[in-house]
PDB file of C-alpha atoms in Angstrom:
ATOM      1  CA  MET A  20     139.260 116.652 168.959  1.00 93.00           C
ATOM      2  CA  GLN A  21     140.262 116.098 165.404  1.00 96.00           C
ATOM      3  CA  ARG A  22     141.587 112.753 164.284  1.00 97.00           C
ATOM      4  CA  ALA A  23     142.825 111.694 160.856  1.00 97.00           C
ATOM      5  CA  GLU A  24     139.386 110.434 159.818  1.00 95.00           C
ATOM      6  CA  THR A  25     137.784 113.819 160.530  1.00 94.00           C
ATOM      7  CA  PHE A  26     140.695 115.992 159.395  1.00 96.00           C
ATOM      8  CA  TYR A  27     141.681 114.417 156.063  1.00 96.00           C
ATOM      9  CA  LEU A  28     138.524 114.554 153.994  1.00 96.00           C
ATOM     10  CA  PRO A  29     138.096 114.042 150.259  1.00 96.00           C
ATOM     11  CA  PRO A  30     137.819 117.168 148.122  1.00 94.00           C
ATOM     12  CA  PRO A  31     134.333 118.465 147.239  1.00 94.00           C
ATOM     13  CA  THR A  32     134.676 116.982 143.748  1.00 94.00           C
ATOM     14  CA  MET A  33     134.593 113.459 145.221  1.00 95.00           C
ATOM     15  CA  PRO A  34     131.790 111.700 147.114  1.00 96.00           C
ATOM     16  CA  ALA A  35     132.027 112.526 150.836  1.00 94.00           C
ATOM     17  CA  ASP A  36     132.173 108.823 151.783  1.00 95.00           C
ATOM     18  CA  VAL A  37     134.772 107.740 149.197  1.00 96.00           C
ATOM     19  CA  TRP A  38     137.511 107.345 151.842  1.00 95.00           C
ATOM     20  CA  ASP A  39     135.323 105.728 154.492  1.00 94.00           C
ATOM     21  CA  GLY A  40     136.936 102.324 153.866  1.00 93.00           C
ATOM     22  CA  LEU A  41     140.508 103.630 154.157  1.00 95.00           C
ATOM     23  CA  PRO A  42     142.423 103.134 157.397  1.00 96.00           C
ATOM     24  CA  ALA A  43     142.954 106.490 159.099  1.00 96.00           C
ATOM     25  CA  GLY A  44     146.718 106.312 158.571  1.00 94.00           C
ATOM     26  CA  GLU A  45     146.258 106.172 154.810  1.00 95.00           C
ATOM     27  CA  ARG A  46     143.919 109.148 154.523  1.00 96.00           C
ATOM     28  CA  VAL A  47     146.848 111.553 154.844  1.00 95.00           C
ATOM     29  CA  LEU A  48     148.455 109.876 151.830  1.00 95.00           C
ATOM     30  CA  ARG A  49     145.390 110.328 149.604  1.00 95.00           C
ATOM     31  CA  TRP A  50     144.853 113.864 150.887  1.00 96.00           C
ATOM     32  CA  THR A  51     148.498 114.799 150.246  1.00 96.00           C
ATOM     33  CA  GLU A  52     148.473 113.298 146.754  1.00 95.00           C
ATOM     34  CA  ILE A  53     145.434 115.362 145.836  1.00 95.00           C
ATOM     35  CA  HIS A  54     146.532 118.626 147.450  1.00 93.00           C
ATOM     36  CA  THR A  55     150.163 118.527 146.305  1.00 93.00           C
ATOM     37  CA  GLN A  56     149.377 116.883 142.956  1.00 93.00           C
ATOM     38  CA  ARG A  57     152.102 114.287 143.334  1.00 92.00           C
ATOM     39  CA  ARG A  58     152.128 110.538 143.770  1.00 93.00           C
ATOM     40  CA  LEU A  59     153.642 109.021 146.879  1.00 93.00           C
ATOM     41  CA  PRO A  60     155.523 105.729 146.674  1.00 92.00           C
ATOM     42  CA  ASP A  61     153.661 102.606 147.750  1.00 90.00           C
ATOM     43  CA  ILE A  62     155.351 101.663 151.020  1.00 92.00           C
ATOM     44  CA  PRO A  63     154.064  98.378 152.511  1.00 92.00           C
ATOM     45  CA  ARG A  64     153.022  98.565 156.137  1.00 93.00           C
ATOM     46  CA  GLU A  65     155.548  95.849 156.935  1.00 92.00           C
ATOM     47  CA  GLN A  66     158.302  98.395 156.253  1.00 90.00           C
ATOM     48  CA  THR A  67     158.446 100.104 159.622  1.00 92.00           C
ATOM     49  CA  SER A  68     160.423 102.914 161.154  1.00 91.00           C
ATOM     50  CA  GLU A  69     160.884 104.202 164.698  1.00 93.00           C
ATOM     51  CA  PRO A  70     157.773 104.550 166.876  1.00 95.00           C
ATOM     52  CA  LEU A  71     156.368 108.031 167.414  1.00 96.00           C
ATOM     53  CA  TYR A  72     154.272 109.394 170.263  1.00 96.00           C
ATOM     54  CA  ALA A  73     150.860 110.900 169.627  1.00 97.00           C
ATOM     55  CA  ARG A  74     150.090 114.220 171.250  1.00 96.00           C
ATOM     56  CA  ILE A  75     147.265 116.712 171.113  1.00 97.00           C
ATOM     57  CA  ASP A  76     148.214 119.986 169.488  1.00 95.00           C
ATOM     58  CA  ALA A  77     145.524 122.683 169.336  1.00 95.00           C
ATOM     59  CA  GLY A  78     142.765 120.088 169.368  1.00 96.00           C
ATOM     60  CA  ARG A  79     144.350 117.674 166.867  1.00 97.00           C
ATOM     61  CA  TRP A  80     145.967 114.314 167.539  1.00 98.00           C
ATOM     62  CA  ILE A  81     149.330 114.558 165.800  1.00 97.00           C
ATOM     63  CA  ALA A  82     152.575 112.640 165.533  1.00 97.00           C
ATOM     64  CA  GLU A  83     155.780 114.330 164.493  1.00 95.00           C
ATOM     65  CA  CYS A  84     158.392 112.571 162.405  1.00 94.00           C
ATOM     66  CA  ASP A  85     162.097 112.974 163.186  1.00 90.00           C
ATOM     67  CA  CYS A  86     162.360 115.032 159.975  1.00 92.00           C
ATOM     68  CA  GLY A  87     160.083 117.639 161.597  1.00 91.00           C
ATOM     69  CA  ALA A  88     156.927 116.977 159.584  1.00 95.00           C
ATOM     70  CA  GLY A  89     153.792 116.269 161.551  1.00 95.00           C
ATOM     71  CA  HIS A  90     150.530 114.647 160.522  1.00 97.00           C
ATOM     72  CA  VAL A  91     147.148 114.260 162.138  1.00 98.00           C
ATOM     73  CA  VAL A  92     146.794 110.677 163.390  1.00 98.00           C
ATOM     74  CA  SER A  93     144.131 108.493 164.974  1.00 98.00           C
ATOM     75  CA  PRO A  94     144.016 105.810 167.671  1.00 98.00           C
ATOM     76  CA  THR A  95     141.745 103.794 165.341  1.00 96.00           C
ATOM     77  CA  ASP A  96     144.820 103.162 163.129  1.00 97.00           C
ATOM     78  CA  PRO A  97     147.960 103.978 165.147  1.00 97.00           C
ATOM     79  CA  HIS A  98     150.371 104.238 162.212  1.00 97.00           C
ATOM     80  CA  MET A  99     151.866 107.101 160.243  1.00 97.00           C
ATOM     81  CA  LEU A 100     153.813 107.271 157.018  1.00 96.00           C
ATOM     82  CA  CYS A 101     155.573 110.622 156.794  1.00 95.00           C
ATOM     83  CA  THR A 102     154.725 112.211 153.454  1.00 95.00           C
ATOM     84  CA  VAL A 103     157.967 114.214 153.523  1.00 95.00           C
ATOM     85  CA  CYS A 104     160.734 111.666 154.146  1.00 92.00           C
ATOM     86  CA  VAL A 105     158.658 108.527 153.353  1.00 93.00           C
ATOM     87  CA  ASP A 106     161.004 106.450 155.540  1.00 90.00           C
ATOM     88  CA  GLY A 107     158.516 103.724 156.488  1.00 94.00           C
ATOM     89  CA  TRP A 108     155.388 103.283 158.567  1.00 96.00           C
ATOM     90  CA  HIS A 109     155.855 104.539 162.104  1.00 96.00           C
ATOM     91  CA  PRO A 110     153.879 102.826 164.844  1.00 97.00           C
ATOM     92  CA  VAL A 111     152.194 105.614 166.819  1.00 97.00           C
ATOM     93  CA  VAL A 112     151.988 105.289 170.601  1.00 97.00           C
ATOM     94  CA  PHE A 113     148.718 106.604 172.031  1.00 97.00           C
ATOM     95  CA  PRO A 114     147.665 106.696 175.674  1.00 96.00           C
ATOM     96  CA  ALA A 115     145.702 103.683 176.893  1.00 95.00           C
ATOM     97  CA  PHE A 116     142.467 105.715 176.967  1.00 96.00           C
ATOM     98  CA  PRO A 117     142.587 108.504 174.340  1.00 97.00           C
ATOM     99  CA  ASP A 118     138.900 109.366 174.852  1.00 97.00           C
ATOM    100  CA  ALA A 119     139.603 110.122 178.511  1.00 97.00           C
ATOM    101  CA  ILE A 120     142.477 112.448 177.561  1.00 96.00           C
ATOM    102  CA  GLU A 121     140.187 114.226 175.101  1.00 97.00           C
ATOM    103  CA  ALA A 122     137.515 114.622 177.784  1.00 96.00           C
ATOM    104  CA  GLN A 123     140.058 116.226 180.157  1.00 95.00           C
ATOM    105  CA  ILE A 124     140.816 119.097 177.767  1.00 95.00           C
ATOM    106  CA  ASP A 125     137.748 119.281 175.520  1.00 94.00           C
ATOM    107  CA  HIS A 126     136.180 122.108 177.557  1.00 94.00           C
ATOM    108  CA  GLN A 127     139.152 124.397 176.882  1.00 94.00           C
ATOM    109  CA  PRO A 128     139.380 126.696 173.853  1.00 94.00           C
ATOM    110  CA  ARG A 129     141.074 124.935 170.926  1.00 94.00           C
ATOM    111  CA  ARG A 130     144.157 127.142 171.274  1.00 92.00           C
ATOM    112  CA  HIS A 131     144.690 125.647 174.753  1.00 93.00           C
ATOM    113  CA  GLN A 132     143.983 122.020 173.874  1.00 95.00           C
ATOM    114  CA  PHE A 133     147.405 120.426 174.281  1.00 92.00           C
ATOM    115  CA  TRP A 134     148.468 117.095 175.743  1.00 93.00           C
ATOM    116  CA  TYR A 135     151.824 115.345 175.629  1.00 90.00           C
ATOM    117  CA  HIS A 136     152.478 111.661 176.152  1.00 92.00           C
ATOM    118  CA  PRO A 137     154.289 111.320 179.490  1.00 88.00           C
ATOM    119  CA  ALA A 138     156.813 108.879 177.976  1.00 89.00           C
ATOM    120  CA  ASP A 139     157.774 111.274 175.164  1.00 89.00           C
ATOM    121  CA  VAL A 140     160.877 113.014 176.508  1.00 81.00           C
ATOM    122  CA  ARG A 141     161.138 115.295 173.436  1.00 78.00           C
ATOM    123  CA  TRP A 142     158.060 117.244 174.469  1.00 77.00           C
ATOM    124  CA  GLN A 143     158.412 117.355 178.243  1.00 75.00           C
ATOM    125  CA  ALA A 144     160.250 120.697 178.202  1.00 74.00           C
ATOM    126  CA  GLU A 145     157.555 122.248 175.995  1.00 73.00           C
ATOM    127  CA  ARG A 146     154.829 120.803 178.226  1.00 70.00           C
ATOM    128  CA  ARG A 147     156.415 122.380 181.297  1.00 80.00           C
ATOM    129  CA  LEU A 148     156.676 125.734 179.500  1.00 83.00           C
ATOM    130  CA  LEU A 149     152.989 125.638 178.488  1.00 80.00           C
ATOM    131  CA  GLU A 150     151.958 124.730 182.028  1.00 84.00           C
ATOM    132  CA  ALA A 151     153.989 127.645 183.414  1.00 88.00           C
ATOM    133  CA  GLN A 152     152.435 130.028 180.882  1.00 89.00           C
ATOM    134  CA  ALA A 153     148.925 128.817 181.747  1.00 87.00           C
ATOM    135  CA  ALA A 154     149.639 129.240 185.461  1.00 90.00           C
ATOM    136  CA  ALA A 155     150.961 132.776 184.865  1.00 91.00           C
ATOM    137  CA  GLU A 156     147.873 133.661 182.816  1.00 88.00           C
ATOM    138  CA  ALA A 157     145.615 132.297 185.556  1.00 88.00           C
ATOM    139  CA  GLN A 158     147.494 134.273 188.195  1.00 87.00           C
ATOM    140  CA  ASP A 159     147.266 137.465 186.093  1.00 81.00           C
ATOM    141  CA  GLY A 160     143.514 136.881 185.810  1.00 72.00           C
ATOM    142  CA  ASP A 161     143.201 136.635 189.587  1.00 67.00           C
ATOM    143  CA  SER A 162     144.948 139.976 190.131  1.00 59.00           C
TER     144      SER A 162
END
């Protein structure tokens, strides 16, 4: 599973370990600044916004802002600052045991590695749809 610290890496022109001291939630900011060639405002972590739920999407832990932008996140630093609306640091709600969730789906192909937080009502309909599609595919395979 990819987390912010393995997804947002410095460019090849920088030492590979240059971001090792950065909290995972801040790696997306440095990565975005480099790849979009724009500076992001310095928002203190004390400036918070609504909590977001982490989910696994095609093998990546992500959180999606209300504006629709999503970023790869990590349970090692459960915070996200959306680089699109820059509305404040969102606390990110992970399951109690993220490693156990990863272990449940790690054997599946990346395109099938999805998990939704049970308390996140926004994604329950999509979760049910994916489960129905997977069941239909399994049934077609048995025919």
